[in-house]
């Protein structure tokens, strides 16, 4: 984790284009944000991934359209006011949908890794377990309020940052959403990250395929010659590493552009003598940053 002082409103603002495209035209989106929101101390890349996971779940719950509301609010939780949440000041970020809702049985299991009610290939069951892990590691709390047939609210309570006098927000920057249409192969053994990253790139217009390990990735690259970009994790437990994959792909198809990612980039790359060989983006990454890097690399000659 790489926590920073984060203004959740700003993060949502930067992310709005992606959220709109993710839920599609069938859903109305409303933002209800507190203008004087406190800062929280969290890893912004992980908050972004968590938010996208919540939004994608809301989209999946509203196949026939509906309303998605994203809200932020300062809240001081009193002792025993919110079950399981320690008393204190929090920034609350909630995502509400008017979708299918959950039965109490489903509701009780949503944070279990691999628990999904979606068909094979659609759900990994890892979204909410990731969100839960992130919130708990940040010292926060997560609350699920859902009624079958009515809708769902998932609220993240992120501890208010203890601000020193020199704590300053990073300059606000609204970024244009990068788009493209090229064929990209994404490889990562972390299923949830693979899914969220692939969905994000597909939302930006790319034709995305994904693989959970290097062997599958090589098979896909051999079966289809037209991939223009490979975005791969470096450290994968089984078989070939991302660096070995990148070298093999480059050998067979020299024109392909390759971007690596890793949670411990430097050490691993140094061990494999690949520091200057391929560009790399450190994990956890900001989704928009990945999209920008990919777009820039596709357009450089
Ligand atoms: N907004 C929501 N509305 C209804 N059900 C939901 C919602 N979010 C999550 N769920 C339920 O929780 C399950 C687990 O969610 P998640 O961990 O994100 O995995 P996945 O989305 O891959 O199924 C979903 O399969 C669904 O049954
Ligand atoms: Mg999900």
CSV table of C-alpha atoms and ligand atoms in Angstrom, one decimal:
chain,number,residue,atom,x,y,z
A,1,UNK,CA,0.0,0.0,0.0
A,2,UNK,CA,1.1,3.5,-0.8
A,3,UNK,CA,-1.2,5.7,1.1
A,4,UNK,CA,-1.5,9.4,0.3
A,5,UNK,CA,-3.7,12.3,1.4
A,6,UNK,CA,-6.7,11.8,-0.9
A,7,UNK,CA,-9.7,14.0,-1.7
A,8,UNK,CA,-12.3,11.4,-2.6
A,9,UNK,CA,-14.4,14.0,-4.5
A,10,UNK,CA,-11.4,14.8,-6.7
A,11,UNK,CA,-10.8,11.1,-7.4
A,12,UNK,CA,-14.4,10.6,-8.3
A,13,UNK,CA,-14.3,13.7,-10.6
A,14,UNK,CA,-11.2,12.4,-12.4
A,15,UNK,CA,-12.9,9.1,-12.8
A,16,UNK,CA,-16.3,10.3,-14.0
A,17,UNK,CA,-15.8,9.7,-17.7
A,18,UNK,CA,-14.8,6.1,-17.1
A,19,UNK,CA,-17.8,5.5,-14.7
A,20,UNK,CA,-20.2,6.9,-17.3
A,21,UNK,CA,-18.9,4.7,-20.0
A,22,UNK,CA,-18.8,1.7,-17.7
A,23,UNK,CA,-22.5,1.8,-16.8
A,24,UNK,CA,-23.7,2.8,-20.2
A,25,UNK,CA,-26.5,5.0,-21.5
A,26,UNK,CA,-29.2,2.9,-19.8
A,27,UNK,CA,-28.3,4.2,-16.3
A,28,UNK,CA,-28.6,7.6,-14.9
A,29,UNK,CA,-25.8,8.7,-12.7
A,30,UNK,CA,-26.1,11.2,-9.9
A,31,UNK,CA,-23.3,12.6,-7.8
A,32,UNK,CA,-24.0,13.9,-4.3
A,33,UNK,CA,-20.8,15.1,-2.9
A,34,UNK,CA,-19.9,17.1,0.2
A,35,UNK,CA,-18.1,20.2,-1.0
A,36,UNK,CA,-16.2,20.5,2.3
A,37,UNK,CA,-15.1,16.8,2.4
A,38,UNK,CA,-12.2,15.9,4.7
A,39,UNK,CA,-9.2,14.3,3.3
A,40,UNK,CA,-8.6,10.6,3.9
A,41,UNK,CA,-5.3,8.7,4.0
A,42,UNK,CA,-5.6,5.8,1.6
A,43,UNK,CA,-3.8,4.4,-1.5
A,44,UNK,CA,-5.5,6.3,-4.4
A,45,UNK,CA,-4.9,3.5,-6.9
A,46,UNK,CA,-6.6,1.0,-4.6
A,47,UNK,CA,-9.5,3.4,-3.9
A,48,UNK,CA,-9.9,3.8,-7.6
A,49,UNK,CA,-10.0,0.0,-8.2
A,50,UNK,CA,-12.5,-0.4,-5.3
A,51,UNK,CA,-14.7,2.3,-6.8
A,52,UNK,CA,-14.7,0.7,-10.2
A,53,UNK,CA,-15.5,-2.7,-8.6
A,54,UNK,CA,-18.5,-1.1,-6.9
A,55,UNK,CA,-19.7,0.6,-10.1
A,56,UNK,CA,-19.3,-2.6,-12.1
A,57,UNK,CA,-21.4,-4.5,-9.6
A,58,UNK,CA,-24.0,-1.8,-9.7
A,59,UNK,CA,-24.1,-2.0,-13.5
A,60,UNK,CA,-24.4,-5.8,-13.4
A,61,UNK,CA,-27.3,-5.4,-10.9
A,62,UNK,CA,-29.2,-3.1,-13.3
A,63,UNK,CA,-29.3,-4.9,-16.7
A,64,UNK,CA,-32.5,-2.9,-17.6
A,65,UNK,CA,-31.2,0.4,-16.5
A,66,UNK,CA,-31.7,2.4,-13.3
A,67,UNK,CA,-30.0,5.0,-11.2
A,68,UNK,CA,-26.5,4.9,-9.9
A,69,UNK,CA,-25.7,7.4,-7.1
A,70,UNK,CA,-22.2,8.1,-5.8
A,71,UNK,CA,-22.1,10.1,-2.7
A,72,UNK,CA,-19.5,11.4,-0.3
A,73,UNK,CA,-20.1,12.8,3.2
A,74,UNK,CA,-18.1,13.7,6.4
A,75,UNK,CA,-19.4,11.6,9.2
A,76,UNK,CA,-18.5,11.2,12.9
A,77,UNK,CA,-19.4,7.7,14.0
A,78,UNK,CA,-20.5,7.4,17.6
A,79,UNK,CA,-19.7,4.4,19.8
A,80,UNK,CA,-21.9,1.4,18.6
A,81,UNK,CA,-23.7,3.6,16.1
A,82,UNK,CA,-22.6,1.5,13.1
A,83,UNK,CA,-22.1,-2.2,13.8
A,84,UNK,CA,-18.5,-3.2,13.7
A,85,UNK,CA,-17.2,0.3,13.0
A,86,UNK,CA,-15.0,2.0,15.6
A,87,UNK,CA,-16.1,5.4,16.8
A,88,UNK,CA,-14.4,8.3,15.0
A,89,UNK,CA,-14.4,10.7,12.1
A,90,UNK,CA,-14.7,9.2,8.6
A,91,UNK,CA,-15.0,10.2,5.0
A,92,UNK,CA,-17.9,8.1,3.8
A,93,UNK,CA,-18.1,7.1,0.1
A,94,UNK,CA,-21.1,5.2,-1.0
A,95,UNK,CA,-22.4,3.7,-4.2
A,96,UNK,CA,-26.1,3.1,-4.5
A,97,UNK,CA,-28.0,1.4,-7.2
A,98,UNK,CA,-31.7,0.7,-7.9
A,99,UNK,CA,-30.9,-2.8,-9.1
A,100,UNK,CA,-31.8,-6.4,-8.2
A,101,UNK,CA,-30.6,-6.2,-4.6
A,102,UNK,CA,-29.6,-9.2,-2.6
A,103,UNK,CA,-31.2,-11.8,-0.5
A,104,UNK,CA,-30.0,-12.0,3.1
A,105,UNK,CA,-28.2,-15.2,2.3
A,106,UNK,CA,-26.2,-13.6,-0.5
A,107,UNK,CA,-25.7,-10.5,1.5
A,108,UNK,CA,-24.0,-12.5,4.3
A,109,UNK,CA,-21.4,-14.0,1.9
A,110,UNK,CA,-20.5,-11.1,-0.5
A,111,UNK,CA,-17.0,-10.6,1.0
A,112,UNK,CA,-16.0,-14.2,0.7
A,113,UNK,CA,-13.3,-14.6,-1.9
A,114,UNK,CA,-14.7,-16.4,-5.0
A,115,UNK,CA,-18.3,-16.0,-3.9
A,116,UNK,CA,-20.3,-15.0,-7.0
A,117,UNK,CA,-23.9,-15.4,-8.2
A,118,UNK,CA,-22.9,-14.5,-11.7
A,119,UNK,CA,-22.4,-17.0,-14.5
A,120,UNK,CA,-19.0,-18.5,-15.3
A,121,UNK,CA,-16.9,-16.0,-17.1
A,122,UNK,CA,-18.9,-13.0,-15.9
A,123,UNK,CA,-18.1,-13.1,-12.2
A,124,UNK,CA,-14.9,-13.8,-10.3
A,125,UNK,CA,-16.3,-13.3,-6.8
A,126,UNK,CA,-13.2,-11.3,-6.0
A,127,UNK,CA,-14.4,-7.7,-6.4
A,128,UNK,CA,-15.9,-7.2,-3.0
A,129,UNK,CA,-13.2,-9.2,-1.2
A,130,UNK,CA,-10.7,-6.8,-2.7
A,131,UNK,CA,-12.8,-3.8,-1.6
A,132,UNK,CA,-13.1,-5.3,1.9
A,133,UNK,CA,-9.3,-6.0,2.2
A,134,UNK,CA,-8.5,-2.5,1.0
A,135,UNK,CA,-10.9,-0.8,3.4
A,136,UNK,CA,-9.7,-2.9,6.4
A,137,UNK,CA,-6.1,-2.3,5.6
A,138,UNK,CA,-6.8,1.4,5.5
A,139,UNK,CA,-8.3,1.3,9.0
A,140,UNK,CA,-11.8,1.8,7.7
A,141,UNK,CA,-15.1,0.0,7.6
A,142,UNK,CA,-17.5,-1.2,4.9
A,143,UNK,CA,-21.3,-1.5,5.2
A,144,UNK,CA,-23.7,-3.2,2.9
A,145,UNK,CA,-27.4,-2.3,2.8
A,146,UNK,CA,-29.5,-4.2,0.3
A,147,UNK,CA,-33.0,-5.2,-0.3
A,148,UNK,CA,-33.9,-7.8,-3.0
A,149,UNK,CA,-35.8,-6.2,-5.8
A,150,UNK,CA,-35.1,-2.6,-4.5
A,151,UNK,CA,-31.4,-1.9,-4.7
A,152,UNK,CA,-28.1,-1.8,-2.8
A,153,UNK,CA,-26.0,0.7,-1.0
A,154,UNK,CA,-22.4,-0.1,-0.3
A,155,UNK,CA,-20.7,2.5,2.0
A,156,UNK,CA,-17.0,2.8,2.6
A,157,UNK,CA,-15.9,4.5,5.8
A,158,UNK,CA,-12.4,5.8,5.3
A,159,UNK,CA,-10.7,7.3,8.3
A,160,UNK,CA,-10.3,11.0,8.2
A,161,UNK,CA,-6.6,12.0,7.7
A,162,UNK,CA,-4.9,13.6,10.6
A,163,UNK,CA,-3.7,16.7,8.7
A,164,UNK,CA,-0.5,18.4,9.7
A,165,UNK,CA,-0.4,22.2,9.1
A,166,UNK,CA,1.5,21.7,5.8
A,167,UNK,CA,-0.8,19.0,4.4
A,168,UNK,CA,-1.8,20.1,1.0
A,169,UNK,CA,-4.0,18.5,-1.6
A,170,UNK,CA,-2.4,17.6,-4.8
A,171,UNK,CA,-3.3,20.0,-7.6
A,172,UNK,CA,-6.7,19.1,-9.1
A,173,UNK,CA,-6.3,17.8,-12.6
A,174,UNK,CA,-9.2,16.7,-14.8
A,175,UNK,CA,-7.8,14.4,-17.4
A,176,UNK,CA,-9.1,13.6,-20.7
A,177,UNK,CA,-10.0,10.0,-21.0
A,178,UNK,CA,-7.6,8.3,-23.4
A,179,UNK,CA,-9.3,6.1,-26.1
A,180,UNK,CA,-8.1,3.7,-28.7
A,181,UNK,CA,-9.3,0.7,-30.7
A,182,UNK,CA,-6.1,-1.5,-30.9
A,183,UNK,CA,-5.9,-5.1,-29.9
A,184,UNK,CA,-4.4,-5.6,-26.4
A,185,UNK,CA,-3.5,-8.6,-24.4
A,186,UNK,CA,-3.5,-8.2,-20.6
A,187,UNK,CA,-1.8,-10.8,-18.4
A,188,UNK,CA,-2.0,-11.0,-14.7
A,189,UNK,CA,-2.4,-13.8,-12.2
A,190,UNK,CA,-4.4,-11.6,-9.9
A,191,UNK,CA,-7.9,-12.4,-11.3
A,192,UNK,CA,-9.7,-9.3,-9.9
A,193,UNK,CA,-7.1,-6.9,-11.1
A,194,UNK,CA,-7.0,-8.6,-14.5
A,195,UNK,CA,-10.8,-8.2,-14.8
A,196,UNK,CA,-10.9,-4.6,-13.7
A,197,UNK,CA,-8.0,-3.6,-15.9
A,198,UNK,CA,-9.4,-5.4,-18.9
A,199,UNK,CA,-12.8,-3.9,-18.4
A,200,UNK,CA,-11.4,-0.5,-18.1
A,201,UNK,CA,-9.4,-0.8,-21.3
A,202,UNK,CA,-12.5,-2.2,-23.1
A,203,UNK,CA,-14.5,0.8,-21.8
A,204,UNK,CA,-11.9,3.0,-23.5
A,205,UNK,CA,-12.6,1.3,-26.8
A,206,UNK,CA,-9.7,-1.2,-27.0
A,207,UNK,CA,-10.2,-4.8,-28.1
A,208,UNK,CA,-9.1,-6.6,-25.0
A,209,UNK,CA,-8.2,-10.2,-24.3
A,210,UNK,CA,-6.9,-11.4,-21.0
A,211,UNK,CA,-4.9,-14.3,-19.7
A,212,UNK,CA,-4.1,-15.4,-16.2
A,213,UNK,CA,-0.6,-16.7,-16.9
A,214,UNK,CA,2.2,-16.5,-19.4
A,215,UNK,CA,1.6,-19.9,-21.0
A,216,UNK,CA,-2.0,-19.1,-21.9
A,217,UNK,CA,-0.9,-15.7,-23.1
A,218,UNK,CA,1.6,-17.2,-25.5
A,219,UNK,CA,-1.0,-19.6,-26.8
A,220,UNK,CA,-3.3,-16.6,-27.5
A,221,UNK,CA,-0.6,-14.7,-29.2
A,222,UNK,CA,0.2,-17.6,-31.4
A,223,UNK,CA,-3.4,-18.3,-32.3
A,224,UNK,CA,-4.1,-14.6,-33.2
A,225,UNK,CA,-1.4,-12.6,-34.9
A,226,UNK,CA,-3.0,-9.2,-34.7
A,227,UNK,CA,-2.2,-8.1,-31.1
A,228,UNK,CA,-0.6,-4.7,-31.1
A,229,UNK,CA,0.0,-4.4,-27.3
A,230,UNK,CA,1.0,-6.7,-24.4
A,231,UNK,CA,0.5,-5.4,-20.9
A,232,UNK,CA,1.8,-8.0,-18.5
A,233,UNK,CA,2.5,-8.6,-14.8
A,234,UNK,CA,6.1,-9.6,-14.1
A,235,UNK,CA,5.8,-11.9,-11.1
A,236,UNK,CA,3.5,-14.8,-11.8
A,237,UNK,CA,3.7,-17.9,-9.6
A,238,UNK,CA,3.4,-20.7,-12.2
A,239,UNK,CA,5.9,-21.2,-15.1
A,240,UNK,CA,7.2,-18.3,-17.1
A,241,UNK,CA,7.6,-14.8,-15.7
A,242,UNK,CA,6.3,-11.7,-17.4
A,243,UNK,CA,9.9,-10.7,-18.5
A,244,UNK,CA,10.4,-14.1,-20.2
A,245,UNK,CA,7.0,-13.8,-21.8
A,246,UNK,CA,7.9,-10.3,-23.1
A,247,UNK,CA,11.2,-11.5,-24.5
A,248,UNK,CA,9.6,-14.4,-26.3
A,249,UNK,CA,6.8,-12.2,-27.7
A,250,UNK,CA,9.3,-9.6,-28.9
A,251,UNK,CA,11.3,-12.3,-30.6
A,252,UNK,CA,8.3,-13.7,-32.5
A,253,UNK,CA,6.6,-10.4,-33.2
A,254,UNK,CA,9.1,-7.5,-33.0
A,255,UNK,CA,6.5,-4.8,-33.8
A,256,UNK,CA,4.4,-5.4,-30.7
A,257,UNK,CA,4.5,-2.8,-27.9
A,258,UNK,CA,5.1,-4.1,-24.4
A,259,UNK,CA,4.5,-2.6,-21.0
A,260,UNK,CA,5.3,-4.5,-17.8
A,261,UNK,CA,3.9,-4.0,-14.3
A,262,UNK,CA,5.0,-5.3,-11.0
A,263,UNK,CA,4.5,-4.8,-7.3
A,264,UNK,CA,8.2,-5.1,-6.7
A,265,UNK,CA,9.5,-3.9,-10.1
A,266,UNK,CA,13.0,-2.9,-9.5
A,267,UNK,CA,14.3,-5.9,-7.6
A,268,UNK,CA,12.8,-8.5,-9.9
A,269,UNK,CA,13.8,-6.6,-13.1
A,270,UNK,CA,17.4,-6.2,-11.8
A,271,UNK,CA,17.6,-9.9,-11.1
A,272,UNK,CA,16.4,-10.6,-14.6
A,273,UNK,CA,18.6,-7.9,-16.1
A,274,UNK,CA,15.5,-6.3,-17.7
A,275,UNK,CA,15.7,-2.8,-16.2
A,276,UNK,CA,16.3,-1.0,-19.5
A,277,UNK,CA,14.7,-3.6,-21.7
A,278,UNK,CA,11.0,-2.8,-21.2
A,279,UNK,CA,9.1,0.1,-19.8
A,280,UNK,CA,7.4,-0.7,-16.5
A,281,UNK,CA,4.6,0.7,-14.4
A,282,UNK,CA,4.6,0.1,-10.6
A,283,UNK,CA,1.7,-1.6,-8.8
A,284,UNK,CA,-0.7,-0.6,-7.5
A,285,UNK,CA,-1.3,1.5,-10.6
A,286,UNK,CA,-3.9,4.2,-11.3
A,287,UNK,CA,-6.1,2.9,-14.1
A,288,UNK,CA,-6.1,6.1,-16.0
A,289,UNK,CA,-2.3,6.2,-15.8
A,290,UNK,CA,-2.2,2.7,-17.4
A,291,UNK,CA,-4.5,3.9,-20.2
A,292,UNK,CA,-2.4,7.0,-20.8
A,293,UNK,CA,0.8,5.0,-21.0
A,294,UNK,CA,-0.7,2.5,-23.4
A,295,UNK,CA,-2.1,5.2,-25.6
A,296,UNK,CA,1.2,7.1,-25.7
A,297,UNK,CA,3.2,3.9,-26.5
A,298,UNK,CA,0.8,2.9,-29.3
A,299,UNK,CA,1.2,6.3,-30.8
A,300,UNK,CA,5.0,6.7,-30.5
A,301,UNK,CA,6.9,5.7,-33.7
B,1,LIG,N1,-24.7,-3.9,-6.2
B,1,LIG,C1,-25.1,-5.2,-6.1
B,1,LIG,N2,-26.3,-5.6,-6.3
B,1,LIG,C2,-26.7,-6.9,-6.1
B,1,LIG,N3,-25.8,-7.8,-5.8
B,1,LIG,C3,-24.5,-7.5,-5.7
B,1,LIG,C4,-24.1,-6.2,-5.8
B,1,LIG,N4,-22.8,-6.1,-5.5
B,1,LIG,C5,-22.4,-7.4,-5.3
B,1,LIG,N5,-23.5,-8.2,-5.3
B,1,LIG,C6,-23.4,-9.7,-5.1
B,1,LIG,O1,-22.2,-10.0,-4.5
B,1,LIG,C7,-21.5,-11.0,-5.3
B,1,LIG,C8,-20.0,-10.9,-5.2
B,1,LIG,O2,-19.6,-9.6,-5.8
B,1,LIG,P1,-18.1,-9.5,-6.2
B,1,LIG,O3,-17.2,-9.9,-5.1
B,1,LIG,O4,-17.9,-8.2,-6.8
B,1,LIG,O5,-17.9,-10.6,-7.3
B,1,LIG,P2,-18.6,-10.7,-8.8
B,1,LIG,O6,-19.0,-9.3,-9.2
B,1,LIG,O7,-17.4,-11.2,-9.7
B,1,LIG,O8,-19.7,-11.7,-8.7
B,1,LIG,C9,-22.1,-10.8,-6.7
B,1,LIG,O9,-22.0,-12.0,-7.5
B,1,LIG,C10,-23.6,-10.5,-6.4
B,1,LIG,O10,-24.3,-11.6,-6.1
B,2,LIG,MG1,-17.9,-7.6,-8.9
